[in-house]
Every structure is written in C-alpha cells, then in structure tokens.
Coordinates of C-alpha atoms in Angstrom, one line a residue:
M1 CA -6.7 -8.6 24.1
L2 CA -3.8 -8.7 21.4
I3 CA -4.8 -7.1 18.0
P4 CA -2.8 -8.4 14.7
L5 CA -2.1 -6.2 11.9
F6 CA -0.8 -6.5 8.5
D7 CA -1.2 -3.2 6.7
A8 CA 0.1 -3.0 2.9
H9 CA 0.7 0.6 2.7
C10 CA 2.5 3.7 4.7
D11 CA 4.5 6.4 3.5
T12 CA 6.1 6.9 6.7
I13 CA 9.8 6.9 5.4
T14 CA 9.1 9.9 3.0
A15 CA 7.2 11.6 5.8
A16 CA 10.3 11.1 8.4
M17 CA 13.0 12.3 5.6
K18 CA 11.0 15.5 5.1
K19 CA 10.3 16.0 8.7
G20 CA 14.0 14.8 10.0
E21 CA 12.7 12.1 12.1
N22 CA 13.4 8.2 12.5
L23 CA 11.1 5.3 12.4
R24 CA 11.4 4.2 15.9
K25 CA 9.8 6.7 17.6
N26 CA 8.4 9.8 15.9
S27 CA 5.4 12.3 15.8
L28 CA 4.2 10.9 12.7
H29 CA 1.1 8.6 12.1
L30 CA 3.1 5.7 12.7
D31 CA 6.3 4.1 14.3
F32 CA 7.9 0.8 15.1
E33 CA 7.0 1.5 18.7
R34 CA 3.5 1.6 18.1
L35 CA 3.6 -0.8 15.4
R36 CA 4.9 -3.4 18.0
T37 CA 2.0 -2.9 20.4
F38 CA 0.0 -5.1 17.7
S39 CA 0.9 -8.8 17.5
P40 CA 1.4 -10.5 15.1
C41 CA 2.5 -7.3 13.0
A42 CA 3.3 -6.8 9.4
Q43 CA 3.9 -3.4 7.7
V44 CA 4.4 -2.5 4.1
F45 CA 6.7 0.6 3.7
A46 CA 6.4 2.3 0.6
I47 CA 9.1 4.2 -1.1
F48 CA 7.4 7.6 -2.4
M49 CA 9.4 10.4 -3.9
R50 CA 8.8 13.4 -6.1
H51 CA 10.9 15.7 -7.9
E52 CA 8.9 18.7 -7.1
E53 CA 5.7 19.7 -5.0
D54 CA 2.8 21.2 -6.1
P55 CA 2.7 24.9 -4.8
P56 CA 0.8 25.2 -1.6
G57 CA -2.9 26.0 -2.3
M58 CA -2.9 25.0 -5.7
E59 CA -4.9 22.0 -7.1
P60 CA -2.5 19.2 -8.4
D61 CA -1.7 19.0 -12.0
Y62 CA -1.6 15.5 -12.5
D63 CA -1.2 15.9 -16.4
R64 CA 1.9 17.8 -16.0
P65 CA 5.1 15.8 -16.7
D66 CA 6.7 14.1 -14.0
G67 CA 10.3 14.7 -12.8
P68 CA 13.3 13.6 -15.3
P69 CA 13.7 9.7 -14.8
E70 CA 17.3 9.7 -13.4
V71 CA 16.2 12.3 -10.9
L72 CA 13.4 10.5 -9.6
Y73 CA 15.8 7.1 -9.6
G74 CA 18.2 9.1 -7.4
L75 CA 15.6 10.0 -5.2
Y76 CA 14.4 6.4 -4.8
R77 CA 17.9 5.3 -4.0
E78 CA 18.3 7.9 -1.2
A79 CA 15.2 6.8 0.4
A80 CA 15.7 3.1 -0.1
G81 CA 19.2 3.7 1.4
R82 CA 17.2 5.4 4.3
L83 CA 14.9 3.1 5.0
L84 CA 17.1 -0.1 5.0
T85 CA 19.5 1.4 7.4
E86 CA 16.2 2.1 9.8
F87 CA 15.4 -1.7 9.4
D88 CA 19.1 -2.6 10.3
R89 CA 18.9 0.0 13.2
N90 CA 16.1 -1.7 14.4
S91 CA 16.6 -5.3 13.9
D92 CA 16.1 -6.2 17.8
I93 CA 12.3 -5.4 17.1
L94 CA 11.9 -5.8 13.3
M95 CA 12.6 -8.3 10.5
H96 CA 13.1 -6.9 6.8
C97 CA 11.0 -9.6 5.1
L98 CA 11.3 -11.1 1.7
T99 CA 8.7 -14.1 1.8
A100 CA 5.6 -14.8 3.6
G101 CA 7.6 -17.5 5.4
D102 CA 9.7 -14.6 6.6
V103 CA 6.5 -12.9 7.9
R104 CA 5.7 -16.2 10.0
L105 CA 9.1 -16.1 11.4
A106 CA 8.9 -12.5 12.4
G107 CA 5.7 -13.3 14.4
A108 CA 7.2 -16.0 16.0
E109 CA 10.5 -14.0 17.2
N110 CA 7.7 -11.4 18.2
K111 CA 9.1 -8.7 15.8
I112 CA 7.5 -6.5 13.5
A113 CA 7.7 -8.0 9.8
A114 CA 8.5 -4.9 7.3
F115 CA 8.2 -5.3 3.3
M116 CA 9.5 -2.8 1.0
S117 CA 7.4 -1.6 -1.9
V118 CA 7.7 1.5 -4.7
E119 CA 4.9 3.6 -5.3
G120 CA 5.3 4.5 -8.9
A121 CA 7.7 2.6 -11.6
E122 CA 9.0 6.1 -12.9
L123 CA 11.1 6.0 -9.5
L124 CA 12.6 3.0 -11.1
E125 CA 13.0 4.7 -14.7
C126 CA 10.0 2.3 -15.7
S127 CA 12.6 -0.3 -16.1
A128 CA 12.3 -3.8 -15.6
E129 CA 16.4 -4.0 -15.0
R130 CA 15.9 -1.2 -12.2
L131 CA 13.3 -3.4 -10.7
R132 CA 15.3 -6.4 -11.1
E133 CA 17.9 -4.2 -9.1
A134 CA 15.0 -3.1 -6.5
Y135 CA 14.4 -6.7 -5.9
A136 CA 17.7 -7.7 -5.0
L137 CA 17.7 -4.7 -2.6
G138 CA 14.4 -6.4 -1.0
V139 CA 11.8 -4.7 -2.5
R140 CA 8.8 -7.0 -3.1
L141 CA 5.8 -4.8 -4.3
V142 CA 5.5 -2.1 -7.0
N143 CA 2.6 0.3 -8.2
I144 CA 3.1 0.4 -11.9
T145 CA 2.1 4.5 -11.5
W146 CA 1.4 6.9 -9.1
N147 CA -0.7 9.8 -9.9
Y148 CA 1.3 11.0 -13.2
P149 CA 1.0 9.0 -16.4
N150 CA 4.4 7.2 -17.3
S151 CA 5.7 5.4 -20.2
L152 CA 4.0 2.2 -18.9
S153 CA 0.4 3.2 -18.2
G154 CA -2.2 6.1 -17.4
T155 CA -3.6 6.8 -14.4
A156 CA -6.5 7.1 -12.2
M157 CA -6.3 10.8 -11.4
S158 CA -4.8 12.2 -14.9
G159 CA -6.5 12.9 -17.9
S160 CA -4.3 10.3 -19.6
K161 CA -6.3 7.4 -18.6
G162 CA -5.2 4.8 -21.1
G163 CA -4.2 1.5 -20.7
L164 CA -0.8 -0.5 -20.6
T165 CA 1.8 0.4 -23.4
E166 CA 3.6 -2.3 -24.9
R167 CA 6.3 -1.6 -22.5
G168 CA 4.0 -1.8 -19.6
K169 CA 2.9 -4.9 -20.4
D170 CA 6.6 -6.2 -20.6
F171 CA 7.0 -4.6 -17.3
V172 CA 4.2 -6.7 -15.9
R173 CA 5.3 -9.8 -17.5
R174 CA 8.7 -9.5 -16.0
A175 CA 7.8 -8.5 -12.6
Q176 CA 5.5 -11.5 -12.1
E177 CA 8.4 -13.8 -13.3
M178 CA 10.3 -12.4 -10.5
G179 CA 7.7 -12.5 -8.2
V180 CA 7.2 -8.6 -7.3
I181 CA 3.8 -8.3 -6.4
L182 CA 2.0 -5.4 -8.9
D183 CA -0.1 -2.9 -6.9
M184 CA -3.2 -1.5 -8.8
S185 CA -3.7 1.6 -6.6
H186 CA -3.5 4.6 -8.7
I187 CA -3.5 2.8 -11.9
S188 CA -6.2 3.6 -14.8
E189 CA -9.2 1.4 -15.1
A190 CA -8.3 0.6 -18.6
A191 CA -4.9 -0.3 -17.4
F192 CA -5.8 -2.2 -14.6
W193 CA -8.1 -4.8 -17.1
D194 CA -4.9 -5.1 -19.3
V195 CA -3.2 -6.2 -16.2
M196 CA -5.8 -8.5 -15.1
E197 CA -5.6 -10.3 -18.5
I198 CA -1.7 -10.7 -18.5
A199 CA -1.4 -11.5 -14.8
A200 CA -0.8 -15.0 -13.7
R201 CA 0.3 -14.6 -10.1
P202 CA -2.3 -12.5 -7.8
V203 CA -2.1 -8.9 -7.8
I204 CA -3.5 -6.3 -5.3
A205 CA -4.8 -2.8 -5.0
S206 CA -2.9 -2.0 -1.5
H207 CA -4.8 1.3 -0.4
S208 CA -8.1 1.7 -2.3
N209 CA -11.9 1.7 -1.6
S210 CA -15.1 1.2 -2.9
R211 CA -16.3 3.5 -5.7
A212 CA -20.0 2.3 -5.2
L213 CA -19.8 4.0 -1.7
C214 CA -17.4 6.9 -2.6
P215 CA -17.1 7.8 -6.4
H216 CA -13.3 9.0 -6.2
P217 CA -11.3 7.7 -9.3
R218 CA -8.6 6.3 -7.0
N219 CA -11.5 3.8 -5.7
L220 CA -12.6 0.5 -7.1
S221 CA -15.4 -0.7 -9.3
D222 CA -17.3 -3.4 -8.0
E223 CA -16.4 -5.4 -11.1
Q224 CA -12.8 -4.4 -10.4
F225 CA -12.8 -6.0 -6.8
A226 CA -14.8 -9.0 -8.2
S227 CA -11.9 -9.8 -10.6
L228 CA -9.3 -9.3 -7.8
V229 CA -11.1 -11.7 -5.5
K230 CA -11.3 -14.5 -8.5
Q231 CA -7.7 -13.9 -9.2
G232 CA -6.7 -14.5 -5.7
G233 CA -5.5 -10.8 -4.9
A234 CA -7.1 -8.5 -2.3
V235 CA -7.6 -4.7 -1.5
G236 CA -6.4 -2.9 1.5
L237 CA -9.0 -0.4 2.8
N238 CA -7.6 3.4 2.9
L239 CA -8.3 5.8 5.7
C240 CA -8.4 8.8 3.8
P241 CA -11.6 10.6 4.3
D242 CA -11.9 11.8 0.5
F243 CA -11.5 8.3 -0.6
L244 CA -14.1 7.2 2.3
G245 CA -16.9 9.4 2.0
L246 CA -20.1 8.9 4.0
G247 CA -19.2 9.9 7.5
R248 CA -15.5 10.1 7.0
D249 CA -14.8 8.4 10.2
I250 CA -14.2 4.9 11.6
E251 CA -17.7 3.6 10.7
A252 CA -17.3 4.6 7.1
V253 CA -14.1 2.2 7.1
V254 CA -16.4 -0.5 8.1
E255 CA -19.0 0.3 5.7
H256 CA -16.4 -0.1 2.7
A257 CA -15.4 -3.7 4.3
E258 CA -18.8 -4.5 4.4
H259 CA -19.7 -3.8 0.9
F260 CA -16.7 -5.8 -0.3
L261 CA -17.6 -8.6 1.9
A262 CA -21.1 -8.7 0.1
L263 CA -19.3 -9.2 -3.1
G264 CA -17.8 -12.3 -1.8
G265 CA -14.5 -10.7 -0.2
E266 CA -14.1 -12.8 2.9
K267 CA -10.4 -13.5 2.1
A268 CA -10.0 -10.4 0.0
V269 CA -10.5 -7.4 2.4
C270 CA -7.5 -6.3 3.9
L271 CA -5.8 -2.9 5.2
G272 CA -3.8 -0.4 3.6
A273 CA -4.3 2.7 5.8
D274 CA -2.1 5.2 3.7
L275 CA -0.6 6.3 7.1
D276 CA 1.8 9.5 6.5
G277 CA 0.4 9.6 3.0
I278 CA -2.8 11.4 3.8
D279 CA -3.1 15.0 5.2
E280 CA -6.4 14.2 7.2
L281 CA -7.4 11.2 9.2
P282 CA -11.0 9.9 9.7
E283 CA -12.6 11.6 13.0
G284 CA -11.2 10.1 16.1
F285 CA -8.3 8.6 14.6
R286 CA -4.9 9.9 15.4
G287 CA -2.5 7.5 14.1
V288 CA -1.5 3.8 13.9
E289 CA -2.4 3.3 17.5
D290 CA -6.1 3.7 16.8
M291 CA -6.3 0.8 14.3
G292 CA -8.0 -1.3 17.0
K293 CA -10.6 1.2 17.1
I294 CA -11.6 -0.3 13.5
Y295 CA -11.4 -4.1 14.8
E296 CA -13.6 -3.0 17.5
A297 CA -16.2 -1.3 15.5
M298 CA -16.4 -4.6 13.4
L299 CA -16.9 -6.6 16.3
R300 CA -19.9 -4.5 17.5
R301 CA -21.3 -5.3 14.2
N302 CA -21.2 -8.7 15.1
Y303 CA -18.5 -9.8 12.5
S304 CA -16.9 -13.0 13.9
E305 CA -13.7 -12.4 15.6
D306 CA -12.3 -14.8 12.9
L307 CA -13.3 -12.8 10.1
V308 CA -11.9 -9.5 11.9
R309 CA -8.5 -11.3 12.4
D310 CA -8.7 -12.2 8.7
I311 CA -9.4 -8.7 7.5
F312 CA -6.7 -7.4 9.8
Y313 CA -3.9 -10.2 9.3
N314 CA -4.6 -13.5 8.0
N315 CA -5.7 -12.3 4.1
W316 CA -2.8 -10.4 3.4
L317 CA -0.7 -13.3 4.7
G318 CA -2.6 -15.8 2.1
V319 CA -2.1 -13.2 -0.6
F320 CA 1.6 -12.8 0.0
E321 CA 1.9 -16.4 0.1
R322 CA 0.3 -16.8 -3.2
A323 CA 2.0 -14.1 -5.0
L324 CA 5.7 -13.9 -3.8

C-alpha cells in the first residue's frame, strides 16, 4: 500500500549543514531517498539558523536578545543557497514548488514536491522587503517569530508575550498580499489573535499540538484551533515528545489528532513532524520512514482510509490551494 505524505515542517537543511551531510541520503531524521517511498509526497523545508547556541546543559534563555539582524540575514542567505543547491542537484526525484499546482505536477511525475519556509522573520531582518526578496527566491511560508521576541511580535516561549507591533501588522498585510503563508507556530497567543483579525487568506500552525492534551506553551488552545478551522487554515501535528505529553509515543500523536477532529477539524488536521528540529522522537519512531506507523495507528482506531489520507496529504494541499 502506497502511503501519501505532506509534511509542513522539517529542519533538515539546518541539521545537514551542522553535520556535514547532504539531503539525498543521510543519517538524519529525513532524506530524499526515504521521502520518495511515500507517494504522492510533499515536504516543507524550513530555513532555521541562529547566531549562537545556548550552552549545553543550560536552559535556553528566550528573553535574551537574538543575534544582530544583519548576521541572521547572512546565515539565512547561506542556508537558502545550500537548500536551493540540494533541490537542483536532486531534480531527478524532486521539484521545487511555488504553487499548489506545482504539487500536483510533482505528484504526476512521481517526484517529491518541496517547499521552502523561513522559521523566524528575524532571519529576514523583520523586513517586508527582505520577505519580497525571499519570495522571489522561492520561499512560500514564514513564521513571524521563533522563540525569541522580535520587532514584529512576542513569542510563545519568552516572557515577552505581547501582540503584533505596528511593524508586525504591516508585515502580516504585506505577506498576505504576496501570497506567503503565515505560520503561527511559535508566536504569542496575543499576536495569534492579532493576525486572525487582519488575515484575509488562510494562516496555519505548521508544527503545533493541542494544549488541552499537553499544556505546553507551544501548543494551541481549542479556541485557537477552532479559529483556524473557521478561517480555512490548518495545524500540523508535531512529533516532539514534550509537545505530545500523554505516552510520548505514536498513540499520543493519534490522541492529538482525535482531539482536533472532535473540534470539527476533519479538513484542518495535518502533519508537521518537526523532524531534525527535535532532539527526541516518540517511542518506537526512528525517522520519516516510520510515518506510516501513524497512518496504521489511525486505521486501527477505525478512521476511514479517506480521512487518514486527508490528514496525511489532502488537507495541506487544500490549504495551500487557498492560501498561496
């Protein structure tokens, strides 16, 4: 049985650059060779770079200032160039996609549909003009923040939980005009609601779970999820055990899906595994090759195969058709 896969968030290019690996075949959570065992297959590759890491063994201090904007922008340019090179070198099995139509074309050619995202607008100097440059380069999704507050917004993880600044509101409007998908994972709840007041196109939370099941600040309240459903957006289930709670296993992933489905999320529950962006995986999970275990776990709970295929592929495709 061929299993489809459309996943909205991985940090594999960052991990590959740190460890000197490539994206075709590697020892990381994800590579192109393992992705292509799913059909059809689409993957969003996040560009995530930081000026400096927190020292090993120390709790991250998300209230401290982030790196200088010009340094972060330089790191983004380096990673974007590397990712585009990887896409180009592997064009025999992969297509860099800019639209939902491209996803359908990639599927027809039995190729991986690959998108680029930027995780944290500080990598673009919080500038709408830098975002326009990124759009021209092929970026189609952007997180307004990562875990550090920036000049656009507060974050879910820092003490600075304020809403959008005036600059942030302008950034949101400009992104929506361009057709860049805004990603609410990592943003503060106050800023989430500010975005929802402004947004005319669907927005998403690419890698977040249910706060009702696991009270982590990176997860979404039922009210946030319901607002995304109403607006035509969606949420990608995150495999990070700290965001799953419960048994911290594959069954916990299904529990989060089930909770969102009970809130009317049949067309809004998707996948955003956060592979290569998390230090620990659910019990019994090694990497992208095991995504099928989630598919099978859903079928064992008597989900219809149509519903599981929607969660695994069709729901994100629908959102991208509406948002890009």
